[in-house]
Structure formats: C-alpha cells, structure tokens
mmCIF file of C-alpha atoms and ligand atoms in Angstrom:
data_model
loop_
_atom_site.group_PDB
_atom_site.id
_atom_site.type_symbol
_atom_site.label_atom_id
_atom_site.label_comp_id
_atom_site.label_asym_id
_atom_site.label_seq_id
_atom_site.Cartn_x
_atom_site.Cartn_y
_atom_site.Cartn_z
ATOM 1 C CA MET C 1 18.639 -50.414 -248.922
ATOM 2 C CA SER C 2 20.540 -47.216 -248.464
ATOM 3 C CA ARG C 3 24.242 -46.982 -249.059
ATOM 4 C CA SER C 4 24.925 -45.965 -245.488
ATOM 5 C CA LEU C 5 22.941 -48.856 -244.097
ATOM 6 C CA LYS C 6 24.745 -51.218 -246.361
ATOM 7 C CA PHE C 7 27.974 -49.737 -245.191
ATOM 8 C CA SER C 8 27.031 -50.193 -241.576
ATOM 9 C CA LEU C 9 25.988 -53.730 -242.306
ATOM 10 C CA ALA C 10 29.274 -54.335 -243.998
ATOM 11 C CA LEU C 11 31.104 -52.942 -241.021
ATOM 12 C CA SER C 12 29.089 -55.151 -238.806
ATOM 13 C CA ALA C 13 29.954 -58.085 -240.953
ATOM 14 C CA VAL C 14 33.570 -57.292 -240.318
ATOM 15 C CA PHE C 15 33.332 -56.686 -236.614
ATOM 16 C CA ALA C 16 30.290 -58.491 -235.544
ATOM 17 C CA ALA C 17 29.736 -62.063 -235.616
ATOM 18 C CA SER C 18 26.744 -64.025 -235.910
ATOM 19 C CA ALA C 19 24.544 -66.619 -236.455
ATOM 20 C CA MET C 20 22.898 -69.692 -236.448
ATOM 21 C CA PHE C 21 24.535 -71.491 -239.216
ATOM 22 C CA SER C 22 24.426 -74.851 -237.722
ATOM 23 C CA ALA C 23 21.143 -74.649 -235.974
ATOM 24 C CA CYS C 24 19.425 -73.984 -239.248
ATOM 25 C CA ASN C 25 20.246 -77.434 -240.314
ATOM 26 C CA LYS C 26 20.119 -79.483 -237.194
ATOM 27 C CA GLN C 27 23.617 -78.714 -236.126
ATOM 28 C CA GLU C 28 24.841 -77.445 -232.866
ATOM 29 C CA VAL C 29 25.006 -74.005 -231.426
ATOM 30 C CA ALA C 30 26.871 -73.108 -228.379
ATOM 31 C CA GLN C 31 28.614 -70.515 -226.346
ATOM 32 C CA SER C 32 32.280 -69.958 -226.481
ATOM 33 C CA LYS C 33 33.541 -68.614 -223.180
ATOM 34 C CA THR C 34 31.329 -69.569 -220.320
ATOM 35 C CA GLN C 35 30.057 -72.965 -219.414
ATOM 36 C CA PRO C 36 26.790 -73.755 -221.143
ATOM 37 C CA ALA C 37 23.833 -72.800 -218.995
ATOM 38 C CA PRO C 38 21.901 -75.688 -217.511
ATOM 39 C CA ILE C 39 18.939 -74.396 -219.414
ATOM 40 C CA ALA C 40 17.002 -77.620 -219.105
ATOM 41 C CA GLU C 41 16.850 -77.058 -215.371
ATOM 42 C CA VAL C 42 16.149 -73.384 -215.346
ATOM 43 C CA ALA C 43 13.818 -72.948 -218.267
ATOM 44 C CA PRO C 44 11.649 -75.980 -218.671
ATOM 45 C CA GLN C 45 8.241 -75.480 -220.245
ATOM 46 C CA GLN C 46 6.703 -74.724 -216.849
ATOM 47 C CA SER C 47 9.348 -72.303 -215.638
ATOM 48 C CA LYS C 48 8.771 -68.641 -215.116
ATOM 49 C CA SER C 49 10.228 -67.101 -218.196
ATOM 50 C CA VAL C 50 9.621 -63.960 -220.159
ATOM 51 C CA VAL C 51 10.448 -62.868 -223.677
ATOM 52 C CA VAL C 52 11.686 -59.278 -223.595
ATOM 53 C CA TYR C 53 12.320 -57.746 -226.979
ATOM 54 C CA PHE C 54 12.480 -54.682 -229.153
ATOM 55 C CA SER C 55 11.580 -54.707 -232.811
ATOM 56 C CA GLN C 56 11.529 -51.812 -235.233
ATOM 57 C CA THR C 57 10.290 -53.438 -238.415
ATOM 58 C CA GLY C 58 8.799 -56.691 -237.168
ATOM 59 C CA ALA C 59 11.431 -59.371 -237.812
ATOM 60 C CA THR C 60 12.452 -59.691 -234.176
ATOM 61 C CA LYS C 61 8.814 -59.587 -233.139
ATOM 62 C CA LYS C 62 8.185 -62.676 -235.277
ATOM 63 C CA LEU C 63 11.113 -64.414 -233.638
ATOM 64 C CA ALA C 64 9.926 -63.340 -230.196
ATOM 65 C CA GLN C 65 6.632 -65.131 -230.827
ATOM 66 C CA VAL C 66 8.575 -68.281 -231.689
ATOM 67 C CA PHE C 67 10.446 -68.129 -228.372
ATOM 68 C CA LYS C 68 7.281 -67.293 -226.482
ATOM 69 C CA GLU C 69 5.440 -70.304 -227.873
ATOM 70 C CA ALA C 70 8.418 -72.620 -227.520
ATOM 71 C CA ARG C 71 8.690 -71.934 -223.785
ATOM 72 C CA ASN C 72 5.192 -70.775 -222.900
ATOM 73 C CA ALA C 73 6.790 -67.549 -221.715
ATOM 74 C CA ASP C 74 5.290 -64.187 -220.885
ATOM 75 C CA GLU C 75 5.828 -61.381 -223.386
ATOM 76 C CA PHE C 76 7.276 -57.939 -222.749
ATOM 77 C CA GLU C 77 7.752 -55.787 -225.834
ATOM 78 C CA LEU C 78 9.905 -52.740 -225.229
ATOM 79 C CA GLN C 79 8.246 -49.570 -226.511
ATOM 80 C CA LEU C 80 10.092 -46.370 -227.280
ATOM 81 C CA VAL C 81 8.696 -43.116 -225.958
ATOM 82 C CA LYS C 82 9.746 -41.577 -229.266
ATOM 83 C CA PRO C 83 9.546 -44.130 -232.091
ATOM 84 C CA LEU C 84 12.478 -44.469 -234.456
ATOM 85 C CA PRO C 85 12.193 -42.626 -237.780
ATOM 86 C CA SER C 86 10.548 -44.462 -240.628
ATOM 87 C CA THR C 87 13.472 -44.371 -243.063
ATOM 88 C CA TYR C 88 16.739 -46.273 -242.848
ATOM 89 C CA ASP C 89 18.922 -43.217 -243.311
ATOM 90 C CA SER C 90 17.334 -41.262 -240.514
ATOM 91 C CA THR C 91 17.240 -44.339 -238.279
ATOM 92 C CA ILE C 92 20.936 -44.823 -238.840
ATOM 93 C CA ALA C 93 21.642 -41.197 -238.016
ATOM 94 C CA GLU C 94 19.592 -41.386 -234.841
ATOM 95 C CA VAL C 95 21.014 -44.678 -233.627
ATOM 96 C CA ARG C 96 24.535 -43.538 -234.414
ATOM 97 C CA ALA C 97 23.977 -40.366 -232.380
ATOM 98 C CA GLU C 98 22.651 -42.438 -229.471
ATOM 99 C CA ARG C 99 25.660 -44.710 -229.590
ATOM 100 C CA GLU C 100 28.132 -41.837 -229.781
ATOM 101 C CA SER C 101 26.537 -39.971 -226.882
ATOM 102 C CA LYS C 102 25.560 -43.127 -224.951
ATOM 103 C CA GLN C 103 22.211 -41.473 -224.387
ATOM 104 C CA TRP C 104 19.956 -44.486 -224.551
ATOM 105 C CA PRO C 105 16.398 -43.900 -225.692
ATOM 106 C CA ALA C 106 13.579 -43.602 -223.172
ATOM 107 C CA LEU C 107 11.174 -46.510 -222.976
ATOM 108 C CA VAL C 108 7.521 -46.418 -222.076
ATOM 109 C CA ASN C 109 8.035 -49.664 -220.157
ATOM 110 C CA ALA C 110 11.684 -49.985 -219.157
ATOM 111 C CA LYS C 111 11.001 -51.653 -215.808
ATOM 112 C CA LEU C 112 10.144 -55.328 -215.706
ATOM 113 C CA ASP C 113 9.088 -57.207 -212.590
ATOM 114 C CA VAL C 114 12.163 -59.399 -212.916
ATOM 115 C CA ASP C 115 11.585 -61.130 -209.589
ATOM 116 C CA LYS C 116 8.785 -63.057 -211.242
ATOM 117 C CA TYR C 117 11.168 -64.746 -213.633
ATOM 118 C CA ASP C 118 14.188 -66.982 -213.577
ATOM 119 C CA THR C 119 14.802 -66.862 -217.326
ATOM 120 C CA VAL C 120 14.761 -63.856 -219.647
ATOM 121 C CA PHE C 121 14.769 -64.437 -223.399
ATOM 122 C CA LEU C 122 16.170 -61.156 -224.693
ATOM 123 C CA GLY C 123 15.493 -60.321 -228.329
ATOM 124 C CA TYR C 124 16.768 -57.496 -230.501
ATOM 125 C CA PRO C 125 17.690 -56.427 -234.016
ATOM 126 C CA ILE C 126 21.396 -56.023 -234.615
ATOM 127 C CA MET C 127 22.269 -52.380 -235.182
ATOM 128 C CA PHE C 128 25.844 -51.262 -235.675
ATOM 129 C CA GLY C 129 27.081 -54.752 -235.021
ATOM 130 C CA THR C 130 25.421 -55.319 -231.649
ATOM 131 C CA PHE C 131 22.057 -55.113 -229.939
ATOM 132 C CA THR C 132 19.927 -52.112 -230.641
ATOM 133 C CA THR C 133 19.994 -49.205 -228.204
ATOM 134 C CA PRO C 134 16.688 -49.760 -226.320
ATOM 135 C CA ILE C 135 18.304 -52.885 -224.895
ATOM 136 C CA TYR C 136 20.807 -50.702 -222.989
ATOM 137 C CA THR C 137 17.886 -48.790 -221.511
ATOM 138 C CA PHE C 138 16.307 -52.051 -220.429
ATOM 139 C CA LEU C 139 19.543 -53.382 -218.947
ATOM 140 C CA GLU C 140 20.097 -50.182 -216.979
ATOM 141 C CA ALA C 141 16.563 -50.291 -215.558
ATOM 142 C CA ASN C 142 16.602 -53.929 -214.434
ATOM 143 C CA ASP C 143 18.839 -56.140 -212.337
ATOM 144 C CA LEU C 144 19.370 -59.414 -214.155
ATOM 145 C CA SER C 145 21.800 -60.812 -211.576
ATOM 146 C CA GLY C 146 21.241 -64.499 -211.088
ATOM 147 C CA LYS C 147 18.916 -64.778 -214.061
ATOM 148 C CA VAL C 148 19.447 -66.956 -217.076
ATOM 149 C CA VAL C 149 19.525 -64.636 -220.068
ATOM 150 C CA VAL C 150 19.061 -66.210 -223.486
ATOM 151 C CA PRO C 151 19.825 -63.723 -226.266
ATOM 152 C CA PHE C 152 18.186 -63.948 -229.669
ATOM 153 C CA CYS C 153 18.420 -61.607 -232.624
ATOM 154 C CA THR C 154 17.653 -60.831 -236.225
ATOM 155 C CA TYR C 155 20.161 -59.162 -238.508
ATOM 156 C CA GLY C 156 21.032 -58.254 -242.069
ATOM 157 C CA SER C 157 24.325 -60.120 -242.228
ATOM 158 C CA GLY C 158 25.440 -60.894 -238.680
ATOM 159 C CA GLY C 159 25.972 -59.850 -235.074
ATOM 160 C CA ARG C 160 24.865 -62.801 -232.952
ATOM 161 C CA LYS C 161 28.120 -63.632 -231.212
ATOM 162 C CA ALA C 162 29.282 -60.032 -230.824
ATOM 163 C CA SER C 163 26.008 -58.992 -229.214
ATOM 164 C CA ALA C 164 25.969 -61.992 -226.873
ATOM 165 C CA ASN C 165 29.535 -61.230 -225.847
ATOM 166 C CA GLU C 166 28.651 -57.627 -225.083
ATOM 167 C CA LEU C 167 25.721 -58.842 -223.032
ATOM 168 C CA LYS C 168 28.029 -61.114 -221.049
ATOM 169 C CA THR C 169 30.304 -58.163 -220.363
ATOM 170 C CA LEU C 170 27.466 -55.889 -219.262
ATOM 171 C CA GLU C 171 25.742 -58.569 -217.182
ATOM 172 C CA PRO C 172 28.573 -60.478 -215.496
ATOM 173 C CA ASN C 173 26.246 -61.706 -212.753
ATOM 174 C CA ALA C 174 23.697 -63.155 -215.122
ATOM 175 C CA ASN C 175 24.052 -66.517 -216.779
ATOM 176 C CA VAL C 176 24.107 -65.374 -220.394
ATOM 177 C CA THR C 177 23.797 -68.383 -222.665
ATOM 178 C CA LEU C 178 24.713 -68.703 -226.280
ATOM 179 C CA ALA C 179 22.517 -66.779 -228.649
ATOM 180 C CA TYR C 180 20.216 -67.637 -231.491
ATOM 181 C CA GLY C 181 20.200 -65.474 -234.616
ATOM 182 C CA ILE C 182 18.552 -65.441 -238.015
ATOM 183 C CA SER C 183 18.739 -62.973 -240.874
ATOM 184 C CA ASN C 184 15.724 -60.808 -241.575
ATOM 185 C CA LYS C 185 15.763 -62.137 -245.105
ATOM 186 C CA ARG C 186 15.331 -65.717 -243.914
ATOM 187 C CA ILE C 187 12.705 -65.126 -241.263
ATOM 188 C CA ASN C 188 10.707 -62.818 -243.527
ATOM 189 C CA ALA C 189 10.773 -65.272 -246.432
ATOM 190 C CA GLU C 190 7.846 -67.551 -247.088
ATOM 191 C CA GLY C 191 7.983 -70.326 -244.507
ATOM 192 C CA GLY C 192 10.579 -68.345 -242.546
ATOM 193 C CA VAL C 193 8.787 -68.519 -239.234
ATOM 194 C CA GLU C 194 8.376 -72.281 -239.583
ATOM 195 C CA LYS C 195 12.080 -72.534 -240.311
ATOM 196 C CA ALA C 196 12.849 -70.396 -237.265
ATOM 197 C CA LYS C 197 10.655 -72.676 -235.147
ATOM 198 C CA GLU C 198 12.683 -75.706 -236.212
ATOM 199 C CA GLU C 199 15.944 -73.914 -235.574
ATOM 200 C CA VAL C 200 14.829 -72.651 -232.194
ATOM 201 C CA ALA C 201 13.851 -76.203 -231.222
ATOM 202 C CA THR C 202 17.353 -77.310 -232.195
ATOM 203 C CA PHE C 203 18.767 -74.347 -230.335
ATOM 204 C CA PHE C 204 17.025 -75.430 -227.134
ATOM 205 C CA ALA C 205 18.207 -78.994 -227.639
ATOM 206 C CA ASN C 206 21.732 -77.647 -227.944
ATOM 207 C CA LEU C 207 21.380 -75.601 -224.775
ATOM 208 C CA GLU C 208 20.085 -78.640 -222.944
ATOM 209 C CA THR C 209 22.974 -80.801 -224.028
ATOM 210 C CA GLY C 210 25.544 -78.081 -223.422
ATOM 211 C CA LYS C 211 27.168 -77.987 -226.839
ATOM 212 C CA THR C 212 29.956 -75.500 -227.442
ATOM 213 C CA GLU C 213 30.811 -73.272 -230.407
ATOM 214 C CA GLU C 214 33.905 -75.361 -230.927
ATOM 215 C CA MET C 215 31.838 -78.519 -231.123
ATOM 216 C CA LEU C 216 29.770 -76.875 -233.815
ATOM 217 C CA MET C 217 32.694 -76.480 -236.063
ATOM 218 C CA GLY C 218 33.543 -80.142 -235.820
ATOM 219 C CA GLY C 219 32.433 -82.103 -238.832
ATOM 220 C CA PHE C 220 33.663 -79.624 -241.400
ATOM 221 C CA SER C 221 36.230 -80.852 -243.847
ATOM 222 C CA GLU C 222 39.583 -79.089 -244.234
ATOM 223 C CA GLN C 223 39.541 -75.877 -246.271
ATOM 224 C CA ARG C 224 40.093 -76.678 -249.939
ATOM 225 C CA SER C 225 40.106 -74.933 -253.307
ATOM 226 C CA LEU C 226 36.759 -74.073 -254.807
ATOM 227 C CA THR C 227 35.182 -76.264 -257.439
ATOM 228 C CA ALA C 228 32.871 -74.817 -260.074
ATOM 229 C CA GLU C 229 29.938 -76.099 -258.057
ATOM 230 C CA ASP C 230 31.159 -74.378 -254.867
ATOM 231 C CA SER C 231 31.487 -71.123 -256.807
ATOM 232 C CA ALA C 232 27.962 -71.482 -258.148
ATOM 233 C CA VAL C 233 26.583 -72.098 -254.643
ATOM 234 C CA PHE C 234 28.455 -69.067 -253.346
ATOM 235 C CA ALA C 235 27.241 -66.830 -256.182
ATOM 236 C CA ALA C 236 23.618 -67.891 -255.696
ATOM 237 C CA ALA C 237 23.657 -67.393 -251.937
ATOM 238 C CA THR C 238 25.401 -64.016 -251.949
ATOM 239 C CA LYS C 239 23.704 -62.350 -254.897
ATOM 240 C CA ASP C 240 21.992 -59.794 -252.620
ATOM 241 C CA TYR C 241 25.182 -59.000 -250.736
ATOM 242 C CA ALA C 242 27.270 -57.465 -253.504
ATOM 243 C CA TYR C 243 27.960 -54.447 -251.276
ATOM 244 C CA LEU C 244 30.125 -56.644 -249.052
ATOM 245 C CA GLY C 245 32.582 -57.200 -251.909
ATOM 246 C CA LEU C 246 33.094 -60.844 -251.033
ATOM 247 C CA LYS C 247 35.624 -62.973 -252.835
ATOM 248 C CA PRO C 248 35.735 -66.627 -251.785
ATOM 249 C CA LEU C 249 39.266 -67.944 -251.263
ATOM 250 C CA SER C 250 38.654 -71.469 -250.017
ATOM 251 C CA VAL C 251 35.835 -73.578 -248.665
ATOM 252 C CA SER C 252 35.014 -76.429 -246.369
ATOM 253 C CA SER C 253 31.787 -78.330 -246.263
ATOM 254 C CA GLN C 254 29.721 -80.562 -244.067
ATOM 255 C CA VAL C 255 27.070 -82.986 -245.197
ATOM 256 C CA VAL C 256 23.817 -82.598 -243.320
ATOM 257 C CA ALA C 257 20.281 -82.784 -244.702
ATOM 258 C CA GLY C 258 21.715 -80.740 -247.561
ATOM 259 C CA MET C 259 25.148 -79.159 -247.295
ATOM 260 C CA ASN C 260 26.746 -76.593 -245.024
ATOM 261 C CA TYR C 261 29.545 -74.505 -246.493
ATOM 262 C CA LEU C 262 32.081 -72.384 -244.714
ATOM 263 C CA PHE C 263 33.736 -70.079 -247.225
ATOM 264 C CA VAL C 264 36.820 -68.152 -246.178
ATOM 265 C CA CYS C 265 36.529 -64.880 -248.068
ATOM 266 C CA GLU C 266 38.266 -61.657 -248.709
ATOM 267 C CA MET C 267 35.843 -58.830 -248.047
ATOM 268 C CA LYS C 268 36.162 -55.305 -249.423
ATOM 269 C CA ALA C 269 33.038 -53.516 -248.388
ATOM 270 C CA PHE C 270 32.505 -50.560 -250.732
ATOM 271 C CA GLY C 271 36.028 -50.915 -251.958
ATOM 272 C CA GLY C 272 37.346 -50.426 -248.431
ATOM 273 C CA PRO C 273 40.363 -52.235 -247.070
ATOM 274 C CA ALA C 274 40.422 -55.977 -247.550
ATOM 275 C CA THR C 275 39.676 -58.089 -244.517
ATOM 276 C CA GLN C 276 39.205 -61.801 -244.144
ATOM 277 C CA THR C 277 35.863 -63.163 -243.044
ATOM 278 C CA ASN C 278 33.852 -66.371 -243.045
ATOM 279 C CA VAL C 279 30.635 -66.753 -244.950
ATOM 280 C CA LYS C 280 28.317 -69.524 -243.946
ATOM 281 C CA ILE C 281 25.949 -70.904 -246.522
ATOM 282 C CA PHE C 282 23.424 -73.688 -246.451
ATOM 283 C CA LYS C 283 22.385 -75.555 -249.580
ATOM 284 C CA PRO C 284 19.168 -77.535 -249.110
ATOM 285 C CA LEU C 285 18.622 -80.938 -250.651
ATOM 286 C CA PRO C 286 17.727 -80.860 -254.366
ATOM 287 C CA GLY C 287 14.262 -79.468 -254.977
ATOM 288 C CA ARG C 288 14.026 -77.924 -251.503
ATOM 289 C CA GLY C 289 15.131 -74.395 -252.271
ATOM 290 C CA GLU C 290 18.096 -72.242 -253.201
ATOM 291 C CA PRO C 291 21.395 -71.891 -251.315
ATOM 292 C CA GLU C 292 21.016 -69.425 -248.434
ATOM 293 C CA MET C 293 23.508 -67.039 -246.907
ATOM 294 C CA ILE C 294 23.291 -67.742 -243.196
ATOM 295 C CA VAL C 295 25.826 -65.331 -241.782
ATOM 296 C CA VAL C 296 28.961 -63.329 -242.410
ATOM 297 C CA GLU C 297 31.216 -63.562 -239.395
ATOM 298 C CA LYS C 298 34.772 -63.592 -238.283
HETATM 299 C C1 FMN W 1 20.106 -48.446 -237.926
HETATM 300 C C2 FMN W 1 20.269 -49.860 -238.354
HETATM 301 C C3 FMN W 1 21.504 -50.483 -238.206
HETATM 302 C C4 FMN W 1 21.656 -51.824 -238.565
HETATM 303 N N1 FMN W 1 22.876 -52.387 -238.392
HETATM 304 C C5 FMN W 1 23.045 -53.689 -238.730
HETATM 305 C C6 FMN W 1 24.298 -54.299 -238.557
HETATM 306 O O1 FMN W 1 25.252 -53.694 -238.068
HETATM 307 N N2 FMN W 1 24.455 -55.600 -238.944
HETATM 308 C C7 FMN W 1 23.425 -56.317 -239.485
HETATM 309 O O2 FMN W 1 23.637 -57.477 -239.818
HETATM 310 N N3 FMN W 1 22.206 -55.757 -239.644
HETATM 311 C C8 FMN W 1 21.978 -54.468 -239.281
HETATM 312 N N4 FMN W 1 20.762 -53.883 -239.443
HETATM 313 C C9 FMN W 1 19.654 -54.703 -239.959
HETATM 314 C C10 FMN W 1 18.734 -55.165 -238.842
HETATM 315 O O3 FMN W 1 19.440 -55.861 -237.849
HETATM 316 C C11 FMN W 1 17.663 -56.092 -239.406
HETATM 317 O O4 FMN W 1 16.954 -55.439 -240.409
HETATM 318 C C12 FMN W 1 16.733 -56.597 -238.317
HETATM 319 O O5 FMN W 1 16.154 -57.816 -238.747
HETATM 320 C C13 FMN W 1 15.619 -55.631 -237.988
HETATM 321 O O6 FMN W 1 14.820 -56.193 -236.974
HETATM 322 P P1 FMN W 1 13.354 -55.658 -236.668
HETATM 323 O O7 FMN W 1 12.524 -55.920 -237.917
HETATM 324 O O8 FMN W 1 12.898 -56.486 -235.529
HETATM 325 O O9 FMN W 1 13.427 -54.216 -236.344
HETATM 326 C C14 FMN W 1 20.570 -52.571 -239.101
HETATM 327 C C15 FMN W 1 19.334 -51.924 -239.258
HETATM 328 C C16 FMN W 1 19.185 -50.595 -238.881
HETATM 329 C C17 FMN W 1 17.845 -49.946 -239.067
#
C-alpha cells in the first residue's frame, strides 16, 4: 500500500467513522440521529428494492451480492465512463482532484428508474473518509425523496458512520437508515463473504427491531487499564495498521461468542499530531481464528 494511501486512510480513521463492530458478532447496529427506519415494512423480501453500487477493486461488489441475495433485490452497478487508474497513487490523485473541484465523474448509467423501487441499498468503497465520488454523480442524477436508502460500504480502516451522515445531509427527504460496513481485509479473507452474510443478516434484524447506536454500546464494561492479554490482542489485531501509530490507553470489553474490545487509543498517523480514537477489535472463541481489527473510529 502506498504511503499516500496509508496517509489518507489514516486521515479517514481520524475523521471518518465506521463500522460494523457489533454486527460482526451478533450485536446491534443502529443509526444515531434519525429514528430507525421501519425497514421491515418497506423492504421485506418481496419489496421492490435495488442494490446500487460502485466498486473499483471488487470488495464492494462482493458485498453488493450479499445484499442482493439477502433481499432478492435488483442490481445496478455504476460504471464510470472513464475507469479509475489501476494504481493506488494515481487513483488517489484523481479522486482528490475530483473532490477538490467537485467535478464528479461521468457514469455510463447514472440514471436509475427509481420509481420502480421503494428501497435503495447504496454501496460504495470509502475514499477520503466518505463515499466514493461516483455516488455523488448518482445522487445528482436521481431523486431519492421518499425512498428508504440503506447505505453499505467497504473500507480500509473506517468511514461507515461519516458516509451515512453525509448521505443523510445530501438526501434530507430520503429515509437514510444506519449503514453496514466491513473492511476490505475481512471481506476478502477466506470465508469473508460468509461472514458478511451473517453480519448482514444481523444488520437487517437490527433494522427491523430499530436498535440505536447508543444501544450498541451498552454491554461494554467501563474503560480499564490494559492487561498483558489485552495488549497481546491489540498487537495481533493491529499488526497491519502500523501506519496509524496507535497506542492503546485503556480498554473495555464485552463478552459475546468471543470477545469484543473497545480500545481508546492515541493515534499519531505518520508521526502527525496525536489524536484520540477508538479501535474496535473482535477476538473469536479459542480455535476460531485470530483477533480482528473491525474499525478505527471516533
Ligand atoms: C483513492 C482511495 C481512497 C481511499 N480512502 C480510504 C479512506 O479514507 N478510508 C478507508 O478506510 N479506506 C480508504 N480506501 C480503501 C477502500 O475503501 C477499500 O479498499 C475498499 O474496500 C475498496 O472497495 P472496492 O474493492 O469495492 O473498490 C481508499 C481507497 C482508495 C483507492
């Protein structure tokens, strides 16, 4: 991974939020500001729903298939007129230029027949802390007023909550629900799609029962000092994220089928200024895999 990408990921870890910590282990996911969408009523298996997504390197496409199958939805993959470059560095340069100029990239198929649908599952990779730029093109070309919009994303380290919040701001007349997110590392790992399927099932259950973000955080113990075992879990889960310069300060945990950890950390990405962030980690039951970094988020 290039230095600049890592830097952008680190920035996103500072500013963006993310993820599906709880859902990955049968916990709750929810939205923070608006009332939970009555998704059970508007997107049952038989409802008219569509999965709209963009994917550069395939992670979000995998997740889109999970949503499509879970809800028997139609599929609408956004296609760029001019594909993104094949290297990270040039992709970063191009996406940064788009963001700075707010010139969103042309799509072959920007216009969707939205009238056919009451629910839009909207999928994207996180880029620069929020949804990738073709999503702006799609939003500008379509009126999602009155639709239920269910965001889902893949990311390096985070961006779920930040992207969903931006979506809510841009689409005030849509019912934007809480979002599902998973890191590219987890979905691309062996068994990753199966794991995503389980999490997405939990995600839908959470939508149906109207859980909130606050409810998700219930069940964690108070923050406490790290034990040697906590430190070992943290080191194992974050070994590929050295560029974030994470230093765990305290931890809380939650017993599930395995253990959830919420580490409060100091982060100094590339020796930059120290900020405080939360790192969510899941440790499976013994013999069921290594501790996983779920998300870095504020
Ligand atoms: C230009 C660019 C910017 C990115 N920015 C972020 C970011 O800010 N935060 C993050 O967690 N991941 C970031 N990523 C990682 C992607 O979100 C991640 O690789 C995603 O799973 C790619 O999805 P795709 O395979 O569907 O294209 C970025 C990737 C690229 C290429």
